[in-house]
């Protein structure tokens, strides 16, 4: 108050020695000297603010008049703008308020006007963070559908091409909206009973959608019975059955299994449907994918399967050797990688079981891990193998994660194959005993280097496969 009075006194004093048209006094106009108006100034700038999508926010950008001062004591009026206007926040007098709908950085400008031509402005940002438990999706969907992806020719033409072995059922093709929903479900920890794990906990993008642990940790800390499987190119397993032992008849059936597994996620399907139905952001995602917001376990299964099938690896160094479907390995691979490829596709016979340009399993096979069957798998110690795409990044190896390094895998196929009645014929020597490759040290290194060309960094860093939930 004393400050106001002082300013008022100065003003009166100025008016007294000459007056001015803005004084409002009746001083005669012949007196030409006008006290210059002093514009308001920013006395205490607004600090940037933070808000969260879905959480009510309110902020007085004038801070009850503390932001600006006016040396002339003029009453200040305020103008506010916020840009871009899409935040869900609105402006009333000097207050920004509302419940933000969209994450991003919003610039607020408050302008103080002294009514006499003097103005001052202060800018600050409201940084709206995405909610920790809601996904952040692109405004325009990523491309997942076959129509939106230009698979290289070698994937779609020629003998034994992967597309010919595609296990996508006619009633569940990959759509952008379906795979987007699948992506959100895949990374949503709500799919476990105590919100502890998501599919992505055990199938990590950077590890080719497998897990570094030999056995993965479930929702209560329990360990899975087998090693997590990589998911790239799963759609090209022509038998269309899933799990190491093929116990799921389809991918649509498989994806509901971990949710109900008592070690992995611990849910029942009715619990799942209730929980997802009660999670607000899913409504529009189900509508986009299936036409209405109804949540069913069948729709959850279809969306998850679409997302998994969209995980196609076709952008590795190996793939870059192909031009219009024709490979020129010599021009693309190093001499060492080329030597490795000649073993993989030659006397190593690796391609007999990890075949086609998608490097997928041909069938269930017994690859001689044990002389006496420990885990029968699909019967007689036979297992499917995930595609060898990204293999260098996803130790440990095999259904029980027994090999910690690729070198151990190569040593197994070189001299370690165990005799047993069910051993695949291709792994036997002509006399019936387990085959011995007797690779030289250089050949082992070369085979390992070739396997490295199957790493698909474009896939492993593609945002369309990444976790959409902010951490
Ligand atoms: C706790 C770890 C864990 C969680 C959570 C988990 N998985 Fe798995 N996943 C595994 C393991 C381990 C296997 C292999 C199990 C087996 O074959 O017996 C596997 C196998 C698979 C396979 C089979 C791949 C093939 O080629 O046969 C698919 C597909 C898959 N998981 C998808 C999912 C989806 C989708 C979710 C979420 C709904 C999920 N997983 C959740 C650990 C996990
Ligand atoms: C008879 C078919 C067959 C042949 C030939 C074969 N494999 Fe395998 N491979 C399998 C099977 C089956 C598995 C999964 C076995 C298991 O985990 O029980 C497997 C698993 C693997 C794995 C581990 C995959 C993972 O996700 O953990 C690698 C790596 C591998 N093989 C590399 C090779 C290489 C290199 C060669 C050639 C030297 C080769 N394989 C030859 C059938 C074969």
XYZ file of C-alpha atoms and ligand atoms in Angstrom:
557
model
C 0.000 0.000 0.000
C 2.755 2.472 0.870
C 4.377 1.727 -2.449
C 1.158 2.569 -4.213
C 0.821 5.813 -2.363
C 4.386 6.762 -3.167
C 3.865 6.082 -6.864
C 0.672 8.050 -6.739
C 2.491 10.934 -5.127
C 5.130 10.976 -7.831
C 2.440 10.918 -10.451
C 0.617 13.830 -8.889
C 3.861 15.698 -8.654
C 4.556 15.179 -12.366
C 1.044 16.202 -13.237
C 1.488 19.275 -11.124
C 4.536 20.482 -13.019
C 3.046 20.295 -16.425
C 0.330 17.785 -16.524
C -0.481 15.617 -19.493
C -3.418 14.483 -21.461
C -3.230 11.112 -19.796
C -3.478 12.602 -16.347
C -7.156 13.046 -16.733
C -6.795 16.440 -15.062
C -8.174 19.684 -16.356
C -4.740 21.210 -16.885
C -4.907 23.503 -19.924
C -3.788 21.962 -23.245
C -1.418 24.819 -23.899
C 0.997 23.191 -21.498
C 2.858 20.902 -23.893
C 5.231 19.045 -21.570
C 4.014 15.462 -21.049
C 5.394 13.094 -18.440
C 6.692 10.102 -20.458
C 4.793 6.944 -19.703
C 7.011 4.183 -18.455
C 6.121 0.744 -19.707
C 5.638 -2.048 -17.229
C 8.593 -4.351 -16.722
C 8.991 -8.008 -15.824
C 9.961 -7.994 -12.189
C 9.878 -11.721 -11.573
C 9.623 -13.972 -14.621
C 7.455 -17.049 -14.543
C 9.415 -20.259 -14.200
C 8.532 -23.085 -16.579
C 5.761 -25.311 -15.305
C 5.173 -29.014 -15.553
C 1.875 -30.827 -15.932
C 0.746 -34.335 -16.725
C -1.800 -35.568 -19.233
C -5.009 -36.442 -17.413
C -4.092 -34.577 -14.231
C -5.893 -31.281 -13.487
C -3.631 -28.250 -13.751
C -4.031 -24.598 -12.734
C -1.584 -21.714 -12.764
C -1.968 -17.960 -12.376
C 0.474 -16.533 -14.917
C 0.389 -13.110 -13.218
C 1.182 -14.682 -9.863
C -1.301 -12.303 -8.241
C 0.402 -9.323 -9.795
C 3.965 -10.261 -8.830
C 5.263 -10.858 -12.362
C 5.192 -7.256 -13.612
C 5.705 -3.882 -12.020
C 4.792 -0.531 -13.410
C 6.855 2.391 -12.267
C 3.986 4.741 -12.934
C 1.625 2.742 -10.808
C -0.752 2.212 -13.682
C -3.279 -0.507 -13.320
C -2.176 -3.343 -15.529
C -4.447 -5.440 -17.663
C -3.303 -8.818 -18.933
C -3.522 -10.831 -22.115
C -2.611 -14.530 -22.303
C -1.933 -16.814 -25.192
C -0.992 -20.494 -25.284
C 0.508 -22.213 -28.294
C -0.081 -24.653 -29.741
C -3.725 -24.570 -28.719
C -4.104 -28.344 -28.654
C -3.076 -28.929 -25.063
C -6.543 -29.256 -23.546
C -5.646 -26.298 -21.308
C -7.637 -23.089 -21.484
C -7.197 -19.513 -20.416
C -9.430 -17.441 -18.188
C -8.169 -13.991 -17.131
C -4.616 -14.631 -15.955
C -5.104 -18.312 -15.216
C -4.207 -21.311 -17.342
C -6.222 -24.300 -16.279
C -7.751 -27.561 -17.359
C -6.788 -31.184 -17.732
C -4.123 -31.560 -20.410
C -4.984 -34.062 -23.101
C -1.805 -34.116 -25.130
C 1.791 -34.382 -24.037
C 4.127 -31.700 -25.338
C 5.613 -28.314 -24.624
C 3.203 -25.404 -24.644
C 4.409 -21.815 -24.714
C 2.415 -19.362 -22.619
C 2.841 -15.641 -23.201
C 1.427 -13.155 -20.732
C 1.398 -9.530 -21.774
C 0.848 -6.746 -19.279
C -0.643 -3.545 -20.647
C -0.639 -0.302 -18.676
C -3.415 1.200 -20.767
C -1.129 3.991 -21.901
C 0.675 2.248 -24.683
C 3.207 0.519 -22.504
C 3.393 -3.259 -22.573
C 5.709 -6.006 -21.353
C 5.608 -9.738 -21.964
C 6.812 -12.814 -20.192
C 7.078 -16.256 -21.838
C 7.241 -19.587 -20.136
C 6.643 -23.211 -21.022
C 4.188 -25.682 -19.626
C 5.781 -29.047 -20.239
C 2.980 -31.602 -20.310
C 4.358 -35.032 -19.549
C 2.595 -38.127 -20.755
C 0.896 -40.024 -17.991
C 3.103 -42.778 -16.627
C 0.457 -45.414 -17.172
C -0.928 -44.377 -20.528
C 0.609 -45.009 -23.935
C 1.933 -42.254 -26.157
C 0.998 -43.002 -29.753
C 1.851 -41.098 -32.931
C -0.856 -38.861 -34.393
C -0.609 -40.838 -37.626
C -0.385 -44.566 -37.146
C 2.814 -46.403 -37.861
C 2.652 -48.749 -40.820
C 2.192 -52.375 -39.872
C -0.150 -53.736 -42.523
C 1.276 -55.656 -45.445
C -0.028 -53.000 -47.803
C 2.087 -50.396 -46.058
C 5.353 -52.319 -46.055
C 7.454 -52.944 -49.118
C 8.946 -56.334 -48.363
C 12.012 -57.029 -50.466
C 11.436 -59.251 -53.460
C 13.278 -62.236 -52.040
C 10.661 -62.388 -49.267
C 7.759 -62.702 -51.679
C 9.031 -64.470 -54.771
C 11.097 -67.502 -55.657
C 11.142 -71.050 -54.365
C 10.740 -71.335 -50.612
C 10.049 -67.636 -50.146
C 8.946 -66.696 -46.615
C 5.643 -65.137 -47.680
C 4.571 -68.504 -49.067
C 4.980 -69.939 -45.553
C 3.079 -67.109 -43.835
C 0.894 -68.432 -40.994
C -1.416 -65.383 -40.956
C -5.017 -66.654 -40.930
C -7.457 -65.167 -43.432
C -9.598 -63.803 -40.600
C -6.817 -61.938 -38.816
C -4.644 -60.021 -41.258
C -2.332 -57.394 -39.800
C -3.948 -53.949 -39.837
C -2.395 -50.723 -38.644
C -5.046 -50.205 -35.972
C -4.967 -53.843 -34.870
C -1.190 -53.942 -34.515
C -1.227 -50.573 -32.741
C -3.633 -51.993 -30.169
C -1.448 -55.094 -30.031
C 1.612 -52.967 -29.370
C -0.076 -51.214 -26.451
C -1.252 -54.532 -25.005
C 2.195 -56.075 -25.529
C 3.831 -53.424 -23.368
C 1.029 -52.946 -20.831
C 1.876 -54.372 -17.420
C -1.851 -54.448 -16.680
C -1.812 -57.769 -18.521
C -0.303 -59.262 -15.379
C -2.453 -59.571 -12.279
C -0.276 -57.272 -10.145
C 0.890 -54.891 -12.903
C 4.412 -56.311 -12.570
C 5.294 -57.578 -16.041
C 4.281 -57.080 -19.653
C 5.016 -59.258 -22.654
C 7.857 -56.815 -23.309
C 9.481 -57.657 -19.981
C 10.474 -61.072 -21.344
C 10.536 -60.166 -25.055
C 12.795 -57.116 -25.283
C 13.152 -55.235 -28.554
C 16.886 -54.551 -28.127
C 17.438 -58.293 -27.632
C 15.507 -59.379 -30.698
C 12.404 -59.731 -28.498
C 14.048 -62.302 -26.283
C 15.497 -62.035 -22.786
C 19.064 -61.980 -21.482
C 18.097 -64.172 -18.568
C 18.317 -67.900 -19.063
C 14.847 -68.178 -17.542
C 12.606 -65.128 -17.393
C 11.099 -63.623 -14.270
C 7.325 -63.742 -13.977
C 4.891 -61.507 -12.102
C 5.734 -62.875 -8.665
C 9.430 -63.408 -9.235
C 9.053 -67.021 -10.331
C 11.135 -68.317 -13.212
C 9.838 -69.644 -16.529
C 10.547 -73.283 -17.311
C 12.213 -72.452 -20.621
C 14.177 -69.630 -22.197
C 12.159 -66.768 -23.735
C 11.774 -67.061 -27.507
C 12.734 -64.400 -30.012
C 9.774 -63.181 -32.082
C 11.129 -61.830 -35.389
C 9.718 -63.601 -38.445
C 7.498 -65.816 -36.287
C 4.808 -65.407 -38.935
C 6.897 -67.369 -41.442
C 6.980 -70.637 -39.511
C 4.929 -72.610 -42.000
C 3.625 -75.098 -39.419
C 1.947 -72.172 -37.689
C 2.400 -73.688 -34.254
C 3.972 -71.849 -31.360
C 6.241 -72.362 -28.339
C 9.471 -74.375 -28.357
C 7.336 -77.523 -28.171
C 4.599 -76.279 -30.567
C 1.938 -76.745 -27.916
C -0.076 -73.746 -29.166
C -1.925 -74.556 -32.378
C -1.934 -70.943 -33.594
C -0.368 -67.637 -32.694
C -3.848 -66.398 -31.731
C -4.014 -69.228 -29.174
C -0.424 -68.750 -28.035
C -0.658 -65.079 -27.051
C -3.329 -65.743 -24.422
C -1.192 -68.421 -22.742
C 1.403 -66.212 -21.001
C -1.413 -64.036 -19.632
C -2.949 -67.076 -17.936
C 0.309 -68.747 -17.002
C 0.629 -68.975 -13.227
C 4.329 -68.069 -13.368
C 4.286 -65.472 -16.136
C 1.282 -63.117 -15.718
C -1.216 -64.865 -13.426
C -4.548 -63.683 -14.882
C -7.773 -65.355 -15.880
C -9.383 -64.249 -19.126
C -12.452 -62.778 -17.333
C -10.105 -60.791 -15.078
C -8.217 -59.621 -18.143
C -11.356 -58.441 -19.933
C -12.635 -56.618 -16.839
C -9.309 -54.893 -16.281
C -8.808 -53.790 -19.876
C -12.470 -52.688 -20.181
C -11.943 -50.499 -17.133
C -8.838 -48.839 -18.568
C -10.141 -45.742 -20.323
C -7.661 -45.286 -23.142
C -8.404 -48.704 -24.632
C -11.906 -47.789 -25.859
C -10.754 -45.781 -28.885
C -8.016 -48.319 -29.651
C -10.530 -51.194 -29.770
C -12.902 -49.066 -31.841
C -10.173 -48.264 -34.336
C -9.185 -51.917 -34.605
C -12.559 -53.669 -34.401
C -15.263 -51.074 -34.997
C -16.566 -50.726 -31.447
C -15.019 -50.407 -27.984
C -16.045 -53.818 -26.716
C -13.176 -55.691 -25.070
C -13.094 -59.459 -25.512
C -10.294 -61.937 -25.012
C -10.687 -62.902 -28.676
C -9.993 -59.328 -29.745
C -7.051 -59.084 -27.356
C -5.648 -62.273 -28.850
C -6.112 -61.070 -32.407
C -4.489 -57.699 -31.736
C -1.493 -59.252 -29.943
C -1.061 -61.766 -32.771
C -1.156 -58.960 -35.343
C 1.559 -57.081 -33.502
C 3.766 -60.173 -33.231
C 3.245 -60.955 -36.916
C 4.226 -57.411 -37.826
C 7.701 -58.094 -36.380
C 9.288 -58.935 -39.677
C 13.060 -58.702 -39.947
C 14.091 -57.770 -43.494
C 16.613 -54.948 -42.988
C 19.793 -56.712 -41.852
C 23.184 -56.581 -43.559
C 22.324 -59.957 -45.053
C 19.208 -58.440 -46.676
C 21.157 -55.516 -48.082
C 23.016 -57.962 -50.321
C 19.839 -58.410 -52.361
C 18.912 -56.094 -55.214
C 15.541 -56.821 -56.807
C 15.579 -60.210 -55.162
C 19.006 -61.161 -56.509
C 21.836 -61.496 -53.990
C 25.318 -60.208 -54.496
C 26.903 -61.406 -51.276
C 30.469 -60.919 -52.460
C 29.800 -57.224 -52.918
C 28.152 -56.767 -49.527
C 29.614 -59.210 -47.014
C 33.223 -59.244 -45.890
C 35.379 -62.142 -46.983
C 35.069 -63.586 -43.480
C 31.260 -63.265 -43.482
C 31.191 -64.857 -46.934
C 33.236 -67.797 -45.666
C 30.754 -68.110 -42.823
C 27.834 -68.053 -45.240
C 29.424 -70.792 -47.322
C 29.549 -72.972 -44.190
C 26.006 -72.018 -43.110
C 24.579 -72.884 -46.503
C 27.178 -75.542 -47.311
C 28.625 -78.299 -45.229
C 27.224 -76.893 -41.968
C 23.727 -77.529 -43.346
C 22.457 -74.822 -40.984
C 20.037 -73.671 -43.662
C 18.448 -77.108 -43.755
C 16.732 -76.257 -40.465
C 17.125 -72.467 -40.200
C 16.096 -71.820 -43.736
C 14.852 -69.339 -46.302
C 15.871 -65.690 -46.350
C 13.869 -65.315 -43.097
C 16.145 -67.856 -41.351
C 13.191 -69.635 -39.821
C 12.796 -73.097 -38.424
C 11.741 -75.659 -41.000
C 10.067 -77.968 -38.497
C 10.517 -79.461 -35.056
C 13.881 -81.198 -34.862
C 16.133 -82.952 -32.399
C 19.466 -81.166 -32.787
C 21.393 -83.476 -30.511
C 21.642 -81.378 -27.375
C 21.294 -84.427 -25.108
C 22.040 -88.112 -25.422
C 19.260 -88.840 -22.952
C 16.221 -86.649 -23.313
C 15.811 -84.205 -20.433
C 12.984 -82.111 -21.886
C 10.933 -84.002 -24.465
C 9.746 -80.783 -26.100
C 7.331 -81.605 -28.891
C 8.209 -85.263 -28.338
C 11.507 -87.131 -28.530
C 13.493 -84.018 -27.697
C 12.300 -82.199 -30.784
C 11.916 -78.402 -30.718
C 11.223 -75.570 -33.060
C 13.759 -72.780 -33.157
C 12.999 -69.088 -33.412
C 14.324 -67.404 -36.555
C 18.064 -66.797 -36.293
C 17.495 -63.099 -37.036
C 19.273 -60.963 -34.378
C 20.850 -64.114 -32.959
C 24.132 -62.384 -32.069
C 22.261 -60.076 -29.679
C 20.292 -62.639 -27.799
C 22.284 -65.036 -25.728
C 21.758 -67.368 -24.005
C 20.746 -69.941 -26.599
C 18.460 -72.972 -26.980
C 15.191 -73.807 -25.231
C 16.941 -74.013 -21.875
C 19.447 -71.230 -22.497
C 22.271 -73.697 -21.949
C 24.775 -71.966 -24.242
C 25.995 -68.571 -23.103
C 27.797 -67.654 -26.329
C 27.476 -68.228 -30.055
C 30.855 -69.902 -29.843
C 29.361 -72.572 -27.610
C 26.549 -73.063 -30.146
C 29.058 -73.428 -32.964
C 31.157 -75.841 -30.905
C 27.998 -77.863 -30.322
C 27.278 -78.204 -34.042
C 30.984 -78.726 -34.732
C 31.794 -81.575 -32.380
C 29.178 -81.633 -29.626
C 26.109 -83.201 -31.237
C 24.943 -86.046 -28.991
C 23.826 -89.346 -30.339
C 20.288 -90.284 -29.568
C 17.671 -92.277 -31.453
C 15.764 -89.141 -32.449
C 18.678 -87.096 -33.734
C 17.804 -85.355 -37.013
C 19.263 -87.300 -39.966
C 20.982 -84.204 -41.333
C 23.113 -84.108 -38.186
C 24.371 -87.654 -38.717
C 27.434 -88.745 -40.627
C 26.910 -91.371 -43.386
C 27.772 -94.092 -40.856
C 24.945 -92.915 -38.585
C 27.107 -91.449 -35.864
C 26.688 -87.781 -34.953
C 28.219 -85.583 -37.620
C 31.539 -83.850 -36.863
C 32.277 -80.723 -38.866
C 35.812 -80.254 -37.516
C 35.799 -76.572 -38.391
C 39.072 -74.692 -38.147
C 39.341 -71.777 -35.772
C 39.037 -69.396 -38.732
C 35.919 -71.184 -39.956
C 34.284 -70.965 -36.535
C 34.984 -67.244 -36.390
C 33.647 -66.882 -39.916
C 30.405 -68.699 -39.100
C 29.967 -66.466 -36.099
C 30.629 -63.381 -38.244
C 28.019 -64.522 -40.759
C 25.448 -64.949 -37.995
C 26.213 -61.326 -37.116
C 24.968 -60.226 -40.545
C 21.487 -61.376 -39.472
C 21.295 -58.557 -36.925
C 18.550 -56.163 -37.974
C 19.224 -52.884 -36.217
C 16.482 -51.103 -38.126
C 13.991 -53.469 -36.559
C 15.547 -53.369 -33.111
C 15.347 -49.577 -32.988
C 12.119 -49.102 -34.948
C 9.794 -46.930 -32.828
C 6.781 -48.855 -34.083
C 7.951 -51.844 -32.066
C 9.044 -49.842 -29.019
C 7.381 -49.513 -25.639
C 4.715 -46.763 -25.953
C 4.426 -46.295 -22.196
C 6.568 -43.520 -20.747
C 8.843 -44.657 -17.952
C 7.610 -64.066 -17.813
C 8.161 -64.041 -19.157
C 7.231 -63.974 -20.333
C 6.152 -63.157 -20.520
C 5.558 -62.161 -19.538
C 5.677 -63.424 -21.836
N 6.443 -64.366 -22.443
Fe 6.262 -65.037 -24.347
N 7.562 -66.515 -23.957
C 8.271 -66.661 -22.790
C 8.897 -67.950 -22.769
C 9.753 -68.491 -21.641
C 8.546 -68.587 -23.977
C 8.880 -70.019 -24.379
C 8.001 -70.923 -23.528
C 7.903 -72.335 -24.027
O 8.075 -72.559 -25.226
O 7.648 -73.213 -23.232
C 7.728 -67.643 -24.706
C 7.201 -67.873 -25.986
C 6.460 -66.945 -26.689
C 6.060 -67.078 -28.067
C 6.330 -68.249 -28.985
C 7.230 -67.891 -30.138
C 7.365 -69.000 -31.144
O 7.977 -68.768 -32.178
O 6.858 -70.108 -30.925
C 5.338 -65.958 -28.378
C 4.702 -65.617 -29.711
C 5.278 -65.148 -27.190
N 5.973 -65.764 -26.189
C 4.581 -63.967 -27.093
C 4.261 -63.379 -25.870
C 3.218 -62.413 -25.674
C 2.341 -61.840 -26.761
C 3.202 -62.115 -24.347
C 2.263 -61.197 -23.590
C 0.857 -61.516 -23.676
C 4.250 -62.884 -23.727
N 4.857 -63.659 -24.675
C 4.573 -62.801 -22.396
C 8.345 -65.745 -21.779
C 7.391 -64.745 -21.552
C 18.416 -80.624 -37.749
C 18.079 -79.272 -37.816
C 19.127 -78.252 -37.418
C 20.321 -78.014 -38.026
C 20.972 -78.713 -39.181
C 20.880 -76.880 -37.328
N 20.027 -76.479 -36.339
Fe 20.305 -74.923 -35.115
N 18.622 -75.428 -34.089
C 17.803 -76.476 -34.400
C 16.817 -76.628 -33.375
C 15.725 -77.672 -33.344
C 17.077 -75.642 -32.421
C 16.363 -75.430 -31.095
C 16.821 -76.548 -30.198
C 16.462 -76.410 -28.757
O 16.522 -75.322 -28.216
O 16.160 -77.435 -28.165
C 18.228 -74.908 -32.918
C 18.765 -73.821 -32.276
C 19.816 -73.071 -32.782
C 20.265 -71.854 -32.210
C 19.709 -71.187 -30.961
C 18.447 -70.411 -31.264
C 17.903 -69.690 -30.077
O 16.985 -68.870 -30.291
O 18.338 -69.904 -28.944
C 21.304 -71.405 -32.984
C 22.104 -70.139 -32.792
C 21.480 -72.356 -34.041
N 20.560 -73.347 -33.884
C 22.434 -72.259 -35.024
C 22.680 -73.262 -35.945
C 23.826 -73.277 -36.802
C 24.893 -72.209 -36.863
C 23.748 -74.419 -37.523
C 24.733 -74.948 -38.527
C 26.052 -75.198 -38.025
C 22.542 -75.090 -37.108
N 21.920 -74.371 -36.147
C 22.088 -76.301 -37.638
C 17.872 -77.249 -35.521
C 18.954 -77.309 -36.356
